[in-house]
mmCIF file of C-alpha atoms in Angstrom:
data_model
loop_
_atom_site.group_PDB
_atom_site.id
_atom_site.type_symbol
_atom_site.label_atom_id
_atom_site.label_comp_id
_atom_site.label_asym_id
_atom_site.label_seq_id
_atom_site.Cartn_x
_atom_site.Cartn_y
_atom_site.Cartn_z
ATOM 1 C CA MET C 1 -37.861 82.978 -28.569
ATOM 2 C CA ARG C 2 -34.870 82.811 -26.199
ATOM 3 C CA ASP C 3 -31.683 81.287 -27.558
ATOM 4 C CA GLN C 4 -30.334 77.950 -26.344
ATOM 5 C CA GLU C 5 -27.303 79.406 -24.541
ATOM 6 C CA ALA C 6 -29.442 81.748 -22.420
ATOM 7 C CA HIS C 7 -31.803 78.895 -21.621
ATOM 8 C CA ASP C 8 -28.888 76.669 -20.550
ATOM 9 C CA LYS C 9 -27.485 79.467 -18.380
ATOM 10 C CA ASP C 10 -30.826 79.936 -16.621
ATOM 11 C CA TYR C 11 -31.084 76.233 -15.905
ATOM 12 C CA MET C 12 -27.547 76.148 -14.484
ATOM 13 C CA ASP C 13 -28.382 79.111 -12.268
ATOM 14 C CA LEU C 14 -31.495 77.340 -10.997
ATOM 15 C CA LEU C 15 -29.446 74.191 -10.376
ATOM 16 C CA GLY C 16 -26.961 76.183 -8.282
ATOM 17 C CA ARG C 17 -29.774 77.665 -6.185
ATOM 18 C CA PHE C 18 -31.227 74.218 -5.625
ATOM 19 C CA LEU C 19 -27.906 72.823 -4.407
ATOM 20 C CA ARG C 20 -27.419 75.810 -2.095
ATOM 21 C CA GLY C 21 -30.731 74.999 -0.430
ATOM 22 C CA ASP C 22 -32.990 77.588 -2.120
ATOM 23 C CA ARG C 23 -35.321 74.855 -3.322
ATOM 24 C CA GLU C 24 -38.616 76.765 -3.471
ATOM 25 C CA GLU C 25 -36.981 79.615 -5.366
ATOM 26 C CA ALA C 26 -35.365 77.162 -7.791
ATOM 27 C CA LEU C 27 -38.620 75.305 -8.444
ATOM 28 C CA GLY C 28 -40.422 78.608 -8.957
ATOM 29 C CA GLY C 29 -37.781 79.582 -11.499
ATOM 30 C CA VAL C 30 -38.324 76.333 -13.409
ATOM 31 C CA ALA C 31 -42.062 77.049 -13.540
ATOM 32 C CA ASP C 32 -41.378 80.573 -14.839
ATOM 33 C CA LEU C 33 -39.143 79.183 -17.588
ATOM 34 C CA ALA C 34 -41.816 76.693 -18.575
ATOM 35 C CA ARG C 35 -44.459 79.439 -18.803
ATOM 36 C CA GLU C 36 -42.110 81.635 -20.835
ATOM 37 C CA LEU C 37 -41.460 78.823 -23.293
ATOM 38 C CA ALA C 38 -45.159 78.009 -23.536
ATOM 39 C CA ALA C 39 -45.944 81.642 -24.425
ATOM 40 C CA SER C 40 -43.422 81.692 -27.260
ATOM 41 C CA LYS C 41 -44.384 81.036 -30.882
ATOM 42 C CA ALA C 42 -41.929 78.164 -31.303
ATOM 43 C CA SER C 43 -43.163 74.759 -32.384
ATOM 44 C CA PRO C 44 -43.707 72.095 -29.684
ATOM 45 C CA GLU C 45 -40.828 70.068 -31.149
ATOM 46 C CA ALA C 46 -38.426 73.036 -30.873
ATOM 47 C CA LEU C 47 -39.542 73.799 -27.326
ATOM 48 C CA LEU C 48 -39.093 70.154 -26.311
ATOM 49 C CA SER C 49 -35.652 70.024 -27.898
ATOM 50 C CA MET C 50 -34.497 73.212 -26.133
ATOM 51 C CA HIS C 51 -35.908 72.088 -22.785
ATOM 52 C CA ALA C 52 -34.395 68.604 -23.100
ATOM 53 C CA ARG C 53 -30.964 69.953 -24.009
ATOM 54 C CA SER C 54 -30.903 72.335 -21.040
ATOM 55 C CA ILE C 55 -31.961 69.604 -18.620
ATOM 56 C CA ASN C 56 -29.426 67.145 -20.046
ATOM 57 C CA LYS C 57 -26.653 69.706 -19.749
ATOM 58 C CA ALA C 58 -27.654 70.448 -16.171
ATOM 59 C CA VAL C 59 -27.678 66.735 -15.342
ATOM 60 C CA GLU C 60 -24.233 66.238 -16.934
ATOM 61 C CA THR C 61 -22.855 69.190 -14.971
ATOM 62 C CA LEU C 62 -24.359 67.772 -11.811
ATOM 63 C CA ASP C 63 -22.720 64.403 -12.469
ATOM 64 C CA ARG C 64 -19.328 66.112 -12.799
ATOM 65 C CA ALA C 65 -19.525 68.704 -10.025
ATOM 66 C CA GLY C 66 -22.476 68.011 -7.780
ATOM 67 C CA ALA C 67 -22.704 64.240 -7.563
ATOM 68 C CA GLU C 68 -21.307 64.292 -4.043
ATOM 69 C CA ARG C 69 -24.484 65.833 -2.680
ATOM 70 C CA ALA C 70 -27.294 65.267 -5.204
ATOM 71 C CA GLU C 71 -28.710 62.706 -7.588
ATOM 72 C CA SER C 72 -30.591 63.324 -10.830
ATOM 73 C CA ALA C 73 -32.285 61.606 -13.743
ATOM 74 C CA ALA C 74 -33.891 62.674 -17.012
ATOM 75 C CA SER C 75 -36.078 60.764 -19.472
ATOM 76 C CA GLU C 76 -38.358 61.289 -22.447
ATOM 77 C CA LEU C 77 -42.050 60.542 -21.872
ATOM 78 C CA LEU C 78 -45.136 60.136 -24.047
ATOM 79 C CA VAL C 79 -48.051 62.050 -22.511
ATOM 80 C CA ARG C 80 -51.452 61.995 -24.320
ATOM 81 C CA GLY C 81 -49.756 61.120 -27.558
ATOM 82 C CA MET C 82 -47.230 63.953 -27.320
ATOM 83 C CA SER C 83 -43.524 63.724 -26.562
ATOM 84 C CA SER C 84 -42.462 65.305 -23.301
ATOM 85 C CA PHE C 85 -39.373 65.409 -21.146
ATOM 86 C CA ALA C 86 -39.158 64.782 -17.379
ATOM 87 C CA ALA C 87 -36.304 65.216 -14.939
ATOM 88 C CA HIS C 88 -35.842 65.077 -11.204
ATOM 89 C CA LEU C 89 -33.174 66.480 -8.945
ATOM 90 C CA ARG C 90 -32.825 65.340 -5.309
ATOM 91 C CA ASP C 91 -30.505 66.752 -2.642
ATOM 92 C CA ILE C 92 -28.960 63.765 -0.839
ATOM 93 C CA ALA C 93 -26.354 65.589 1.257
ATOM 94 C CA ASP C 94 -27.921 64.461 4.559
ATOM 95 C CA ARG C 95 -28.138 60.866 3.405
ATOM 96 C CA LEU C 96 -24.535 60.869 2.203
ATOM 97 C CA GLU C 97 -23.349 62.397 5.481
ATOM 98 C CA HIS C 98 -25.231 59.716 7.415
ATOM 99 C CA GLU C 99 -23.734 56.966 5.252
ATOM 100 C CA LYS C 100 -20.258 58.455 5.685
ATOM 101 C CA LYS C 101 -20.572 58.555 9.478
ATOM 102 C CA LYS C 102 -21.979 55.035 9.488
ATOM 103 C CA ALA C 103 -19.020 53.771 7.442
ATOM 104 C CA GLU C 104 -16.547 55.562 9.734
ATOM 105 C CA TRP C 105 -18.245 54.089 12.817
ATOM 106 C CA GLU C 106 -18.214 50.576 11.354
ATOM 107 C CA GLN C 107 -14.534 50.954 10.470
ATOM 108 C CA ALA C 108 -13.720 52.151 14.001
ATOM 109 C CA LEU C 109 -15.608 49.196 15.505
ATOM 110 C CA LEU C 110 -13.727 46.821 13.223
ATOM 111 C CA LEU C 111 -10.368 48.276 14.279
ATOM 112 C CA VAL C 112 -11.307 47.964 17.965
ATOM 113 C CA GLU C 113 -12.433 44.374 17.415
ATOM 114 C CA LEU C 114 -9.178 43.524 15.637
ATOM 115 C CA GLU C 115 -7.112 45.113 18.426
ATOM 116 C CA ASN C 116 -9.098 43.267 21.115
ATOM 117 C CA ARG C 117 -8.728 39.981 19.255
ATOM 118 C CA LYS C 118 -5.003 40.565 18.785
ATOM 119 C CA GLU C 119 -4.574 41.336 22.492
ATOM 120 C CA ALA C 120 -6.661 38.318 23.511
ATOM 121 C CA GLU C 121 -4.589 36.004 21.299
ATOM 122 C CA LYS C 122 -1.415 37.463 22.788
ATOM 123 C CA GLN C 123 -2.699 36.859 26.325
ATOM 124 C CA ILE C 124 -3.671 33.276 25.494
ATOM 125 C CA ARG C 125 -0.214 32.572 24.046
ATOM 126 C CA GLN C 126 1.346 34.104 27.149
ATOM 127 C CA ALA C 127 -0.807 31.970 29.456
ATOM 128 C CA VAL C 128 0.034 28.753 27.583
ATOM 129 C CA LYS C 129 3.741 29.615 27.648
ATOM 130 C CA TRP C 130 3.659 30.270 31.379
ATOM 131 C CA ASP C 131 1.793 27.050 32.134
ATOM 132 C CA ALA C 132 4.404 25.030 30.243
ATOM 133 C CA LEU C 133 7.249 26.992 31.820
ATOM 134 C CA GLY C 134 5.813 26.458 35.299
ATOM 135 C CA ILE C 135 5.711 22.684 34.876
ATOM 136 C CA LEU C 136 9.295 22.579 33.593
ATOM 137 C CA ALA C 137 10.636 25.058 36.148
ATOM 138 C CA GLY C 138 8.975 23.275 39.055
ATOM 139 C CA GLY C 139 10.637 19.945 38.314
ATOM 140 C CA ILE C 140 14.095 21.426 37.730
ATOM 141 C CA ALA C 141 13.937 23.835 40.680
ATOM 142 C CA HIS C 142 13.102 21.166 43.248
ATOM 143 C CA ALA C 143 15.962 18.960 42.023
ATOM 144 C CA PHE C 144 18.474 21.819 42.182
ATOM 145 C CA ASN C 145 17.158 22.923 45.553
ATOM 146 C CA ASN C 146 18.060 19.530 47.004
ATOM 147 C CA MET C 147 21.566 19.730 45.501
ATOM 148 C CA LEU C 148 22.113 23.247 46.843
ATOM 149 C CA ALA C 149 20.974 22.198 50.311
ATOM 150 C CA ILE C 150 23.699 19.522 50.347
ATOM 151 C CA ILE C 151 26.334 21.988 49.085
ATOM 152 C CA MET C 152 25.407 24.654 51.651
ATOM 153 C CA GLY C 153 25.239 22.146 54.506
ATOM 154 C CA ASN C 154 28.665 20.703 53.775
ATOM 155 C CA ALA C 155 30.159 24.163 53.209
ATOM 156 C CA GLU C 156 28.948 25.241 56.667
ATOM 157 C CA LEU C 157 30.436 22.119 58.263
ATOM 158 C CA ALA C 158 33.737 22.672 56.468
ATOM 159 C CA LEU C 159 33.808 26.323 57.614
ATOM 160 C CA ASP C 160 33.476 25.188 61.218
ATOM 161 C CA GLU C 161 36.377 22.768 60.795
ATOM 162 C CA ALA C 162 38.627 25.167 58.879
ATOM 163 C CA GLU C 163 39.235 27.188 62.055
ATOM 164 C CA ASP C 164 41.908 29.810 61.380
ATOM 165 C CA ASN C 165 42.983 28.706 57.899
ATOM 166 C CA THR C 166 42.195 31.962 56.098
ATOM 167 C CA GLY C 167 42.665 30.641 52.552
ATOM 168 C CA ILE C 168 40.376 27.657 53.022
ATOM 169 C CA ARG C 169 37.737 29.720 54.846
ATOM 170 C CA HIS C 170 37.761 32.259 52.002
ATOM 171 C CA ASN C 171 37.219 29.551 49.384
ATOM 172 C CA LEU C 172 34.496 27.876 51.425
ATOM 173 C CA GLY C 173 32.842 31.252 51.960
ATOM 174 C CA GLN C 174 32.681 31.807 48.210
ATOM 175 C CA ILE C 175 31.122 28.364 47.742
ATOM 176 C CA PHE C 176 28.547 29.104 50.431
ATOM 177 C CA ASP C 177 27.695 32.563 48.997
ATOM 178 C CA ALA C 178 27.344 31.175 45.469
ATOM 179 C CA ALA C 179 25.036 28.450 46.763
ATOM 180 C CA LYS C 180 22.921 31.088 48.540
ATOM 181 C CA ARG C 181 22.577 33.056 45.300
ATOM 182 C CA GLY C 182 21.582 29.836 43.574
ATOM 183 C CA ARG C 183 18.975 29.216 46.271
ATOM 184 C CA ASP C 184 17.556 32.711 45.723
ATOM 185 C CA LEU C 185 17.337 32.023 42.000
ATOM 186 C CA ILE C 186 15.513 28.759 42.702
ATOM 187 C CA ARG C 187 13.003 30.672 44.833
ATOM 188 C CA HIS C 188 12.379 32.991 41.911
ATOM 189 C CA ILE C 189 11.912 30.063 39.564
ATOM 190 C CA LEU C 190 9.513 28.381 41.991
ATOM 191 C CA ALA C 191 7.482 31.592 42.075
ATOM 192 C CA LEU C 192 6.792 31.007 38.376
ATOM 193 C CA THR C 193 4.910 27.837 39.312
ATOM 194 C CA LEU C 194 2.338 29.660 41.462
ATOM 195 C CA LYS C 195 -1.183 28.662 40.507
ATOM 196 C CA THR C 196 -4.371 30.701 40.652
ATOM 197 C CA GLY C 197 -6.198 29.978 43.900
ATOM 198 C CA GLN C 198 -3.115 29.041 45.952
ATOM 199 C CA CYS C 199 -3.073 32.436 47.694
ATOM 200 C CA THR C 200 -5.931 32.487 50.207
ATOM 201 C CA LYS C 201 -5.102 34.852 53.084
ATOM 202 C CA VAL C 202 -7.100 38.095 53.405
ATOM 203 C CA LEU C 203 -4.920 41.176 53.976
ATOM 204 C CA HIS C 204 -4.786 44.957 53.534
ATOM 205 C CA LEU C 205 -2.747 45.968 50.490
ATOM 206 C CA GLY C 206 -2.430 49.554 51.736
ATOM 207 C CA ALA C 207 -0.739 48.387 54.941
ATOM 208 C CA LEU C 208 1.767 46.340 52.925
ATOM 209 C CA LEU C 209 2.584 49.416 50.839
ATOM 210 C CA GLU C 210 3.167 51.603 53.896
ATOM 211 C CA GLU C 211 5.410 48.939 55.424
ATOM 212 C CA LEU C 212 7.421 48.655 52.199
ATOM 213 C CA PHE C 213 7.874 52.418 51.867
ATOM 214 C CA LYS C 214 9.257 52.662 55.394
ATOM 215 C CA SER C 215 11.887 50.020 54.641
ATOM 216 C CA LEU C 216 12.787 51.527 51.244
ATOM 217 C CA HIS C 217 13.395 55.003 52.670
ATOM 218 C CA ASN C 218 16.525 53.716 54.401
ATOM 219 C CA SER C 219 18.126 52.411 51.191
ATOM 220 C CA VAL C 220 16.908 54.732 48.423
ATOM 221 C CA PRO C 221 19.247 57.606 47.417
ATOM 222 C CA SER C 222 18.170 60.996 48.742
ATOM 223 C CA THR C 223 18.098 62.305 45.151
ATOM 224 C CA ILE C 224 14.937 60.278 44.495
ATOM 225 C CA ASP C 225 11.657 61.798 45.644
ATOM 226 C CA MET C 226 9.358 59.012 46.889
ATOM 227 C CA ARG C 227 5.615 59.592 47.130
ATOM 228 C CA LEU C 228 2.880 57.235 48.294
ATOM 229 C CA SER C 229 -0.863 57.753 47.850
ATOM 230 C CA ILE C 230 -3.454 55.307 49.216
ATOM 231 C CA TYR C 231 -7.159 55.887 48.764
ATOM 232 C CA GLU C 232 -9.434 55.577 51.788
ATOM 233 C CA GLY C 233 -11.767 52.892 50.451
ATOM 234 C CA PRO C 234 -11.670 49.095 50.949
ATOM 235 C CA ASP C 235 -8.186 47.724 50.216
ATOM 236 C CA MET C 236 -8.458 44.049 51.149
ATOM 237 C CA VAL C 237 -7.203 41.378 48.769
ATOM 238 C CA GLN C 238 -7.038 37.610 48.956
ATOM 239 C CA GLY C 239 -3.421 36.606 48.650
ATOM 240 C CA ASP C 240 -0.090 35.470 50.001
ATOM 241 C CA PRO C 241 1.669 38.141 52.142
ATOM 242 C CA TYR C 242 5.169 36.946 51.192
ATOM 243 C CA TYR C 243 4.549 37.048 47.455
ATOM 244 C CA LEU C 244 2.604 40.319 47.546
ATOM 245 C CA ARG C 245 5.474 41.959 49.453
ATOM 246 C CA HIS C 246 7.835 40.535 46.852
ATOM 247 C CA LEU C 247 5.642 41.970 44.079
ATOM 248 C CA LEU C 248 5.622 45.462 45.596
ATOM 249 C CA PHE C 249 9.354 45.322 46.314
ATOM 250 C CA SER C 250 10.206 44.172 42.758
ATOM 251 C CA LEU C 251 8.178 46.915 41.084
ATOM 252 C CA CYS C 252 9.566 49.663 43.335
ATOM 253 C CA THR C 253 13.207 48.536 43.124
ATOM 254 C CA ASN C 254 12.888 48.162 39.349
ATOM 255 C CA ALA C 255 11.636 51.768 39.165
ATOM 256 C CA ILE C 256 14.452 53.011 41.424
ATOM 257 C CA GLN C 257 17.111 51.193 39.401
ATOM 258 C CA SER C 258 15.722 52.657 36.162
ATOM 259 C CA MET C 259 16.597 56.136 37.490
ATOM 260 C CA ASN C 260 20.204 54.981 37.960
ATOM 261 C CA HIS C 261 20.697 56.813 41.290
ATOM 262 C CA ALA C 262 20.126 60.164 39.562
ATOM 263 C CA GLU C 263 17.509 62.742 40.474
ATOM 264 C CA GLY C 264 14.047 61.397 39.910
ATOM 265 C CA LYS C 265 10.612 60.725 41.287
ATOM 266 C CA LEU C 266 8.946 57.486 42.347
ATOM 267 C CA GLU C 267 5.168 57.716 42.699
ATOM 268 C CA VAL C 268 3.193 54.763 44.038
ATOM 269 C CA SER C 269 -0.580 54.922 44.350
ATOM 270 C CA LEU C 270 -3.399 52.592 45.326
ATOM 271 C CA THR C 271 -6.906 53.357 44.081
ATOM 272 C CA GLU C 272 -9.949 51.472 42.877
ATOM 273 C CA GLY C 273 -10.871 50.941 39.254
ATOM 274 C CA ASN C 274 -11.790 48.298 36.699
ATOM 275 C CA ILE C 275 -9.877 45.287 35.436
ATOM 276 C CA PRO C 276 -9.430 45.853 31.670
ATOM 277 C CA LEU C 277 -11.693 43.941 29.294
ATOM 278 C CA SER C 278 -8.534 42.775 27.496
ATOM 279 C CA ALA C 279 -7.327 40.906 30.597
ATOM 280 C CA PRO C 280 -6.497 37.210 29.984
ATOM 281 C CA ALA C 281 -9.314 34.762 30.515
ATOM 282 C CA ASP C 282 -7.574 32.375 32.961
ATOM 283 C CA GLY C 283 -9.724 33.123 36.020
ATOM 284 C CA ILE C 284 -9.568 36.908 35.729
ATOM 285 C CA LYS C 285 -12.977 38.560 35.550
ATOM 286 C CA PRO C 286 -13.481 42.160 34.376
ATOM 287 C CA GLY C 287 -14.972 44.314 37.133
ATOM 288 C CA ARG C 288 -14.180 46.531 40.120
ATOM 289 C CA CYS C 289 -10.725 46.008 41.570
ATOM 290 C CA LEU C 290 -7.761 47.597 43.322
ATOM 291 C CA VAL C 291 -5.362 49.452 41.041
ATOM 292 C CA LEU C 292 -1.707 49.705 42.073
ATOM 293 C CA THR C 293 0.369 52.147 40.023
ATOM 294 C CA VAL C 294 4.166 52.458 40.155
ATOM 295 C CA LYS C 295 5.442 55.436 38.172
ATOM 296 C CA ASP C 296 9.050 56.537 37.694
ATOM 297 C CA THR C 297 10.948 59.212 35.785
ATOM 298 C CA GLY C 298 13.652 56.856 34.531
ATOM 299 C CA GLY C 299 14.932 56.299 31.020
ATOM 300 C CA GLY C 300 11.768 54.606 29.759
ATOM 301 C CA ILE C 301 11.313 51.408 27.754
ATOM 302 C CA ASP C 302 10.986 51.030 23.987
ATOM 303 C CA ARG C 303 8.156 49.044 22.373
ATOM 304 C CA GLU C 304 10.318 46.025 21.490
ATOM 305 C CA THR C 305 11.576 45.663 25.067
ATOM 306 C CA GLN C 306 8.045 45.958 26.452
ATOM 307 C CA GLU C 307 7.083 42.839 24.493
ATOM 308 C CA LEU C 308 9.768 40.841 26.353
ATOM 309 C CA ILE C 309 9.949 42.582 29.706
ATOM 310 C CA PHE C 310 7.946 39.960 31.632
ATOM 311 C CA ASP C 311 9.822 36.985 30.150
ATOM 312 C CA PRO C 312 12.030 34.980 32.561
ATOM 313 C CA PHE C 313 15.778 35.723 32.368
ATOM 314 C CA PHE C 314 15.245 38.759 30.138
ATOM 315 C CA THR C 315 17.307 41.747 31.258
ATOM 316 C CA THR C 316 18.782 44.900 29.760
ATOM 317 C CA ARG C 317 21.455 45.162 32.462
ATOM 318 C CA GLU C 318 25.084 44.219 32.235
ATOM 319 C CA PRO C 319 26.027 40.557 32.870
ATOM 320 C CA GLY C 320 26.294 39.779 36.568
ATOM 321 C CA GLN C 321 23.892 42.554 37.623
ATOM 322 C CA GLY C 322 20.831 40.379 37.997
ATOM 323 C CA PHE C 323 19.084 37.217 36.859
ATOM 324 C CA GLY C 324 16.407 38.971 34.805
ATOM 325 C CA MET C 325 13.722 37.410 36.998
ATOM 326 C CA GLY C 326 12.294 40.396 38.893
ATOM 327 C CA LEU C 327 9.483 41.378 36.524
ATOM 328 C CA ALA C 328 8.907 37.784 35.421
ATOM 329 C CA VAL C 329 8.224 36.827 39.036
ATOM 330 C CA ALA C 330 6.051 39.946 39.451
ATOM 331 C CA TYR C 331 3.980 38.829 36.460
ATOM 332 C CA ALA C 332 3.620 35.307 37.887
ATOM 333 C CA ILE C 333 2.545 36.649 41.296
ATOM 334 C CA VAL C 334 -0.072 38.953 39.767
ATOM 335 C CA ARG C 335 -1.407 36.129 37.624
ATOM 336 C CA ALA C 336 -1.625 33.798 40.638
ATOM 337 C CA HIS C 337 -3.713 36.433 42.434
ATOM 338 C CA ARG C 338 -6.234 36.589 39.551
ATOM 339 C CA GLY C 339 -4.945 39.963 38.444
ATOM 340 C CA THR C 340 -3.206 41.468 35.467
ATOM 341 C CA ILE C 341 -0.275 43.847 34.975
ATOM 342 C CA THR C 342 0.426 46.376 32.224
ATOM 343 C CA VAL C 343 3.303 48.683 31.327
ATOM 344 C CA ASP C 344 3.097 52.074 29.634
ATOM 345 C CA SER C 345 6.400 53.652 28.691
ATOM 346 C CA GLU C 346 8.361 55.611 26.115
ATOM 347 C CA PRO C 347 12.123 56.138 25.901
ATOM 348 C CA GLY C 348 13.078 59.260 27.835
ATOM 349 C CA LYS C 349 9.644 59.631 29.463
ATOM 350 C CA GLY C 350 9.747 57.154 32.330
ATOM 351 C CA SER C 351 7.512 54.141 32.905
ATOM 352 C CA VAL C 352 4.198 53.321 34.543
ATOM 353 C CA PHE C 353 3.490 49.780 35.753
ATOM 354 C CA THR C 354 -0.149 49.164 36.655
ATOM 355 C CA VAL C 355 -1.370 46.136 38.597
ATOM 356 C CA PHE C 356 -5.076 45.237 38.740
ATOM 357 C CA LEU C 357 -6.065 42.937 41.626
ATOM 358 C CA PRO C 358 -9.612 41.820 42.527
ATOM 359 C CA ARG C 359 -10.788 43.173 45.877
ATOM 360 C CA TYR C 360 -11.514 40.540 48.490
ATOM 361 C CA GLU C 361 -15.293 40.878 48.340
ATOM 362 C CA GLU C 362 -15.158 40.400 44.563
ATOM 363 C CA ALA C 363 -12.516 37.677 44.417
ATOM 364 C CA ALA C 364 -13.589 34.237 43.308
ATOM 365 C CA GLU C 365 -13.677 31.577 46.000
ATOM 366 C CA PRO C 366 -10.613 29.275 45.871
ATOM 367 C CA LYS C 367 -11.186 25.789 44.602
#
């Protein structure tokens, strides 16, 4: 009769073949072992004990080393009044791989859902903030506008009466210029109060871009390479020409200023695409739209600044170099035209501002 160690070794060898995929060969080997044991002169109890020990050892080894791809079980049975021993070994590699991929897919879906929910909550907070800001800004701006009109009117009258008094004319001129800057600021603030549906004229966005580029060429440093690309498809939008020109001008001048008069490239393109699913829900519907992209090779924007870049009066420039209203007004204009705007940037790698505006044939009818 074979010794226990040799029997255990044979079982382990058969187990290895089974796990490598040689199942028929492994099962045939088990049958051969059973026939060999049956032909021996050992007592049934001794044969059962040897067989049970080998199977148990194989199962224990499987639990330690092979549990990642197989499952096993062993039990003692009573067959026709005689003790017997049964075991099964099942390769579950395919099932485990399927379960692993399923878990990874569910985790990925959960992460996407969390990101979408986070973005949606952010957009809702932004919309609520802008609604409240618009109400406040509208009331204050109109009151200050009336005051500035009185100041500018009286300054003009005083300038006419000052005649050749250089000192007085200089002082009055400073008052008048300061009032004009205040009036410009009020116009920016009033732009924050634009409501969705106020802009109803149908116009060609591509034509506005070409007009803007012609005017910018006269003021942009020659060190900056300006490129414009407009696709040949439908480019009509429903909007206000004044505010859309202001939007295009703000985005382009912001890009030019980010390059700080050094060598750089400004690329503006108009194509068609899809409004992102993460767009805020205040009248903006996902679907086909016009996509305006303004790309520069400036210094770029860090993540913290991107979170604040569309807030009114936020600026990274030195005091006296701007009100910090350019991008805030751009955001308000885009929102009033049922669109959305995004920024993609990294420090040292430039910035890309993308505006999504519904095409005219897909724009909702104004109320």
